[in-house]
Coordinates of C-alpha atoms and ligand atoms in Angstrom, one line a residue:
X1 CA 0.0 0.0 0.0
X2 CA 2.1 3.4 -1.3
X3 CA 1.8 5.8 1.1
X4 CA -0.3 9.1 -0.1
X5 CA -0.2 13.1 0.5
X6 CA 1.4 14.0 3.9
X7 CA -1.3 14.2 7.0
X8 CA 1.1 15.8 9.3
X9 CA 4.9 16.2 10.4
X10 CA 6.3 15.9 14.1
X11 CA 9.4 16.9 15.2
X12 CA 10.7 13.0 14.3
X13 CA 7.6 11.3 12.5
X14 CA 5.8 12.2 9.5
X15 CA 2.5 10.8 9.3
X16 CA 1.3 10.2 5.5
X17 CA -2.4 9.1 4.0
X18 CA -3.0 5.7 2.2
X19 CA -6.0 4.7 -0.1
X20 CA -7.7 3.0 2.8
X21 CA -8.9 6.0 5.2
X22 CA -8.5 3.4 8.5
X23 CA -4.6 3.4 7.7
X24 CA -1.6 5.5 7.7
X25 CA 1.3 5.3 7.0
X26 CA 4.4 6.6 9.7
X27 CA 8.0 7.7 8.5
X28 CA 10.7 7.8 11.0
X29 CA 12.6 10.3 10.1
X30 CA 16.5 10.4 11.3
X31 CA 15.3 14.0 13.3
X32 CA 16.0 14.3 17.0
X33 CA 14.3 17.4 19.1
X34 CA 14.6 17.7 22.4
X35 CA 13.0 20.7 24.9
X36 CA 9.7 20.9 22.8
X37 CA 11.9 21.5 19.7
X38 CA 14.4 24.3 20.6
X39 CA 17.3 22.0 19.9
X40 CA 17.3 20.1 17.0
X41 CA 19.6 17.5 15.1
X42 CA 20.3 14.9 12.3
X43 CA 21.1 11.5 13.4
X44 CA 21.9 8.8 11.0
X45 CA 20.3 5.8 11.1
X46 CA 18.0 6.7 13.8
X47 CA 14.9 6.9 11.9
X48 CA 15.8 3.1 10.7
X49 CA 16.6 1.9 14.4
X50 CA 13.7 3.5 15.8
X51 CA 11.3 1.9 13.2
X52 CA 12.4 -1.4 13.8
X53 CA 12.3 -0.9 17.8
X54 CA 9.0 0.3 17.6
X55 CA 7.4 -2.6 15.7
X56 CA 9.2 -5.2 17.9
X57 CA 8.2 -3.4 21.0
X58 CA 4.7 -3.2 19.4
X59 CA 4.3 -6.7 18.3
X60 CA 5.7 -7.6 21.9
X61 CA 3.1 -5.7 23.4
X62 CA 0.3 -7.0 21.1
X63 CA 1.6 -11.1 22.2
X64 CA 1.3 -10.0 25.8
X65 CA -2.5 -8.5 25.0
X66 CA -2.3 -5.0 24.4
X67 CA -3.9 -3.5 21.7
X68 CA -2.1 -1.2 19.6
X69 CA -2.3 0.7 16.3
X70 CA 0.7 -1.4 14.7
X71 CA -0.1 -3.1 11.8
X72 CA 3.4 -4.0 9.8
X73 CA 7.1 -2.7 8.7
X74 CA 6.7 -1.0 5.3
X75 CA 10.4 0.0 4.9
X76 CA 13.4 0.8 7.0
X77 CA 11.6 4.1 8.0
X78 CA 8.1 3.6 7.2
X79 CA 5.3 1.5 9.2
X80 CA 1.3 1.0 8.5
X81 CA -0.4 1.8 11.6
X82 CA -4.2 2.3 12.0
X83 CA -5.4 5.9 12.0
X84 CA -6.8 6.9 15.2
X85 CA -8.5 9.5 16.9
X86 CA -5.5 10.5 19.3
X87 CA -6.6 11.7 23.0
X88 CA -4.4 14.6 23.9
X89 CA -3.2 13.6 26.9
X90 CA 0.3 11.7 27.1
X91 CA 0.0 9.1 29.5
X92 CA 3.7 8.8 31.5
X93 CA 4.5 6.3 34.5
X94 CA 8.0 6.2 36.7
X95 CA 9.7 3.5 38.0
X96 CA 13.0 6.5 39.5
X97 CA 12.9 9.7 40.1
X98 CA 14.4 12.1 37.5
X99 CA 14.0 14.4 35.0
X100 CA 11.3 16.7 35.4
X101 CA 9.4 15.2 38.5
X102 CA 13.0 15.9 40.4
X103 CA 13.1 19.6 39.2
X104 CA 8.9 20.0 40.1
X105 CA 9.1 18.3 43.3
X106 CA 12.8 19.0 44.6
X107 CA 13.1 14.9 45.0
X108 CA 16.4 12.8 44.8
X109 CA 17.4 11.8 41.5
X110 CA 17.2 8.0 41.5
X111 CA 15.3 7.5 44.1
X112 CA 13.2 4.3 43.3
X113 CA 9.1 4.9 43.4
X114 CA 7.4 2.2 44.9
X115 CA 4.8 1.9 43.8
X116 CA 5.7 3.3 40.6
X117 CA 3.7 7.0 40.0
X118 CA 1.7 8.2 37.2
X119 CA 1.1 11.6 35.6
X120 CA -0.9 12.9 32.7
X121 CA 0.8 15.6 30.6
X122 CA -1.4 17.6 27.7
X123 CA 0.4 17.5 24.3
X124 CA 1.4 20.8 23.6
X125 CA 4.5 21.8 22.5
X126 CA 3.5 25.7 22.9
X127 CA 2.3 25.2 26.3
X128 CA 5.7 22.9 26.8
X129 CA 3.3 20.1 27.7
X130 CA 1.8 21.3 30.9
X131 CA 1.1 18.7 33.6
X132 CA -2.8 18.1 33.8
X133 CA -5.1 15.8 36.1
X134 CA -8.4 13.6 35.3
X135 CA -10.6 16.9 36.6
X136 CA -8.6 18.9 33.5
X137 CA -9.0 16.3 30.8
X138 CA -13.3 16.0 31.8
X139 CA -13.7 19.3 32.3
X140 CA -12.1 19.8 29.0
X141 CA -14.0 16.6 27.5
X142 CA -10.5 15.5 26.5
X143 CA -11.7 12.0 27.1
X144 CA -14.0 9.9 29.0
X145 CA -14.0 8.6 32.3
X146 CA -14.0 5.0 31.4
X147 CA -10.8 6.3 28.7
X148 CA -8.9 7.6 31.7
X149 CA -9.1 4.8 33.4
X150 CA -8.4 2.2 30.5
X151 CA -5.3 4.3 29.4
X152 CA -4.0 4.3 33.4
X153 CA -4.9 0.7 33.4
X154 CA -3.0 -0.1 30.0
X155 CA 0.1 2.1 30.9
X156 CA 0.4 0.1 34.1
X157 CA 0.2 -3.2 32.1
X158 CA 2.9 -2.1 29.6
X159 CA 5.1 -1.0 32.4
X160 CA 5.1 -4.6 33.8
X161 CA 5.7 -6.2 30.4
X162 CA 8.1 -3.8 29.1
X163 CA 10.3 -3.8 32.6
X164 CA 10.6 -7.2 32.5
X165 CA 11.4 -6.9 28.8
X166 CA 14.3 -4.4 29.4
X167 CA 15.5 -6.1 32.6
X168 CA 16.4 -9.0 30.6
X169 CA 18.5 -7.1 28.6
X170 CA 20.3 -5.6 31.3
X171 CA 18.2 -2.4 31.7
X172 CA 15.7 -0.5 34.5
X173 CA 12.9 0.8 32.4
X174 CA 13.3 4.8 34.5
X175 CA 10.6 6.0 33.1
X176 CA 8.4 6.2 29.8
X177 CA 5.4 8.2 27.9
X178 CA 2.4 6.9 25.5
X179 CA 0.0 8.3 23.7
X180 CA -3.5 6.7 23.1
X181 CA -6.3 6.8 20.5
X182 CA -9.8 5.2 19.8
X183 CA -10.3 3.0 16.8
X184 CA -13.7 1.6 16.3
X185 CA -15.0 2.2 19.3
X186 CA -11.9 0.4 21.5
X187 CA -8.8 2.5 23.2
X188 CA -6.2 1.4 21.3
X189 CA -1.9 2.2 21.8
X190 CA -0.8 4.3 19.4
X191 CA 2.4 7.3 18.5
X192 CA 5.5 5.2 19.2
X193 CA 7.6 3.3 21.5
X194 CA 11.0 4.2 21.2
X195 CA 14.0 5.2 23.4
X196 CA 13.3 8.8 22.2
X197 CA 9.9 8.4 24.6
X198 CA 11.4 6.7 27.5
X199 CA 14.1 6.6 29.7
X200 CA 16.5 3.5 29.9
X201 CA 19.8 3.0 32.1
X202 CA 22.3 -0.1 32.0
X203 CA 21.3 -1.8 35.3
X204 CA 24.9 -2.4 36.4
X205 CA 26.2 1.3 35.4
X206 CA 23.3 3.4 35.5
X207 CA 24.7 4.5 31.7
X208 CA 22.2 6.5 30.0
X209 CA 20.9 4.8 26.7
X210 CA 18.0 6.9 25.4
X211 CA 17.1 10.6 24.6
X212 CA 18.6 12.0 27.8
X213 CA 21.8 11.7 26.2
X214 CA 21.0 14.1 22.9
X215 CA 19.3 16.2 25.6
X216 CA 22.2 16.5 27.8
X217 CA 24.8 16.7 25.2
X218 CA 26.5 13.2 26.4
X219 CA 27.0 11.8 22.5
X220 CA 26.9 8.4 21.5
X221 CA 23.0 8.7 20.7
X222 CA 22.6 6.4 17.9
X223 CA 24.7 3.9 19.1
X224 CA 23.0 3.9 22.3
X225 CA 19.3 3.2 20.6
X226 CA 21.8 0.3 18.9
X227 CA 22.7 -1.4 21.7
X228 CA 19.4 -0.9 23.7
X229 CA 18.0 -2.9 20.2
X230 CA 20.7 -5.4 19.9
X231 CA 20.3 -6.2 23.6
X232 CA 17.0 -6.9 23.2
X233 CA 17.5 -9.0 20.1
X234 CA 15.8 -6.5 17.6
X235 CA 17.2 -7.8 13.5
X236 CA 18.1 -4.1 12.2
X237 CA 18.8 -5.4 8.9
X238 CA 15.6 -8.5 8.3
X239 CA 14.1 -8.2 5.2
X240 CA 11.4 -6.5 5.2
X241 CA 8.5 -7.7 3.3
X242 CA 6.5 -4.4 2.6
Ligands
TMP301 P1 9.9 14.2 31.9 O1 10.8 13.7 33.0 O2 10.6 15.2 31.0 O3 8.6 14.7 32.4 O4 9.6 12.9 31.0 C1 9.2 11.7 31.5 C2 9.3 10.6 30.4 O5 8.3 10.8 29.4 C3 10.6 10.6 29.7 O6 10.9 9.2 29.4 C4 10.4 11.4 28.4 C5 8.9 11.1 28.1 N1 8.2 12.2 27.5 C6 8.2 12.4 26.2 O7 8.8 11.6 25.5 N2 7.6 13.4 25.6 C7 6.9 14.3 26.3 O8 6.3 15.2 25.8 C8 6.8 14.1 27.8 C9 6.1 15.1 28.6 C10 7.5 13.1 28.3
LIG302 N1 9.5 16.9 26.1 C1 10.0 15.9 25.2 C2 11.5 15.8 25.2 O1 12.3 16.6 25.8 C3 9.5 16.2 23.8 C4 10.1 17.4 23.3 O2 10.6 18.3 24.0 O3 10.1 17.6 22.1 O4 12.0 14.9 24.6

């Protein structure tokens, strides 16, 4: 299915039209932007990595009984996914403290949360992604009370599968963010799961292997998202069928 006129562009995806109106189509692009896009770069190879990750993440998620958008790999940077109608609330859940809950609440960094805490954020890059509650997104009509509590209840569930995921690969799963949408009637996973979304350390070193490290000007992005892929057993160079 060739991929149509251009929907949409994000500050790393482009999201493109097909001839059936239930599908699009979702280009990776090698773009990295961190701070709600006020620093910006080029990484080679990272749209391919990241496309691959997310449909192995995504068909991992769909074996362990979570619905999500994913349909197939296209291309090294392109993947089908079913359209949805996205909720605007990004759903985020934290297994240690850092990054923005340590600056907001003045907590230690590392600090492990037990039980793990939960926080809505609205998507807004504008409004740098303000932090909302479940009064904001009904007063808003942003989504239903029964949607709030499937996508707390489904971002729970993927933090168990994908923890265990990633601590068989050597890594603590800090910290993450989804986005959720409803197809036919059903809440379904959708945007992407990537280490630009999530926060991933080596267990034994605490080495940063995810966005943090374009944020924080450490270097070695790429082949961080490499070895976070090969650990997990991710085939960057399968055949792709199309
Ligand atoms: P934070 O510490 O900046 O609030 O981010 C928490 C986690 O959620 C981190 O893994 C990055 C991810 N995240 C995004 O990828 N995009 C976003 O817009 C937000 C708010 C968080
Ligand atoms: N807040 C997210 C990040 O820093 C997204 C963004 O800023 O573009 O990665």
């Amino acid at each position: 299915m060739p991929r149509g006129e251009e929907l949409y562009s994000g500050k790393a995806k482009s999201v493109f039209l097909t001839e059936d109106p239930a599908r699009l189509v979702l280009e990776f692009r090698d773009d990295t932007s961190a701070f709600d896009g006020q620093k910006v770069d080029q990484l080679d190879r990272k749209g391919m990595i990241n496309n691959r990750f997310n449909a192995f993440i995504m068909e991992h998620l769909e074996a362990q009984g979570v619905a999500t958008h994913f349909d197939a790999l296209l291309s090294d940077n392109e993947s089908r996914v079913k359209r949805l109608d996205m909720i605007p609330a990004e759903c985020v859940v934290r297994n240690v403290a850092t990054g923005s809950l340590c600056r907001r609440l003045g907590v230690e960094e590392g600090l492990d949360l037990v039980p793990p805490t939960f926080e809505f954020f609205l998507k807004n890059d504008e409004l740098h992604d303000p932090m909302i509650n479940e009064y904001h997104i009904a007063s808003f009509g942003w989504a239903s009370s029964a949607e709030v509590e499937s996508m707390k209840a489904q971002t729970f569930r993927v933090n168990e599968i994908l923890s265990k995921l990633f601590a068989d690969g050597g890594m603590i799963l800090v910290d993450f963010k989804l986005e959720f949408g409803r197809f036919d009637g059903e809440l379904l996973l959708g945007d992407e799961f990537t280490p630009d979304g999530c926060r991933l350390w080596d267990a034994d070193t605490r080495k940063k292997l995810d966005k943090d490290r374009f944020r924080q000007g450490l270097g070695g992005v790429v082949e961080a998202y490499e070895e976070v892929a090969l650990r997990l057993g991710v085939d960057l160079e399968a055949t792709i069928a199309g």
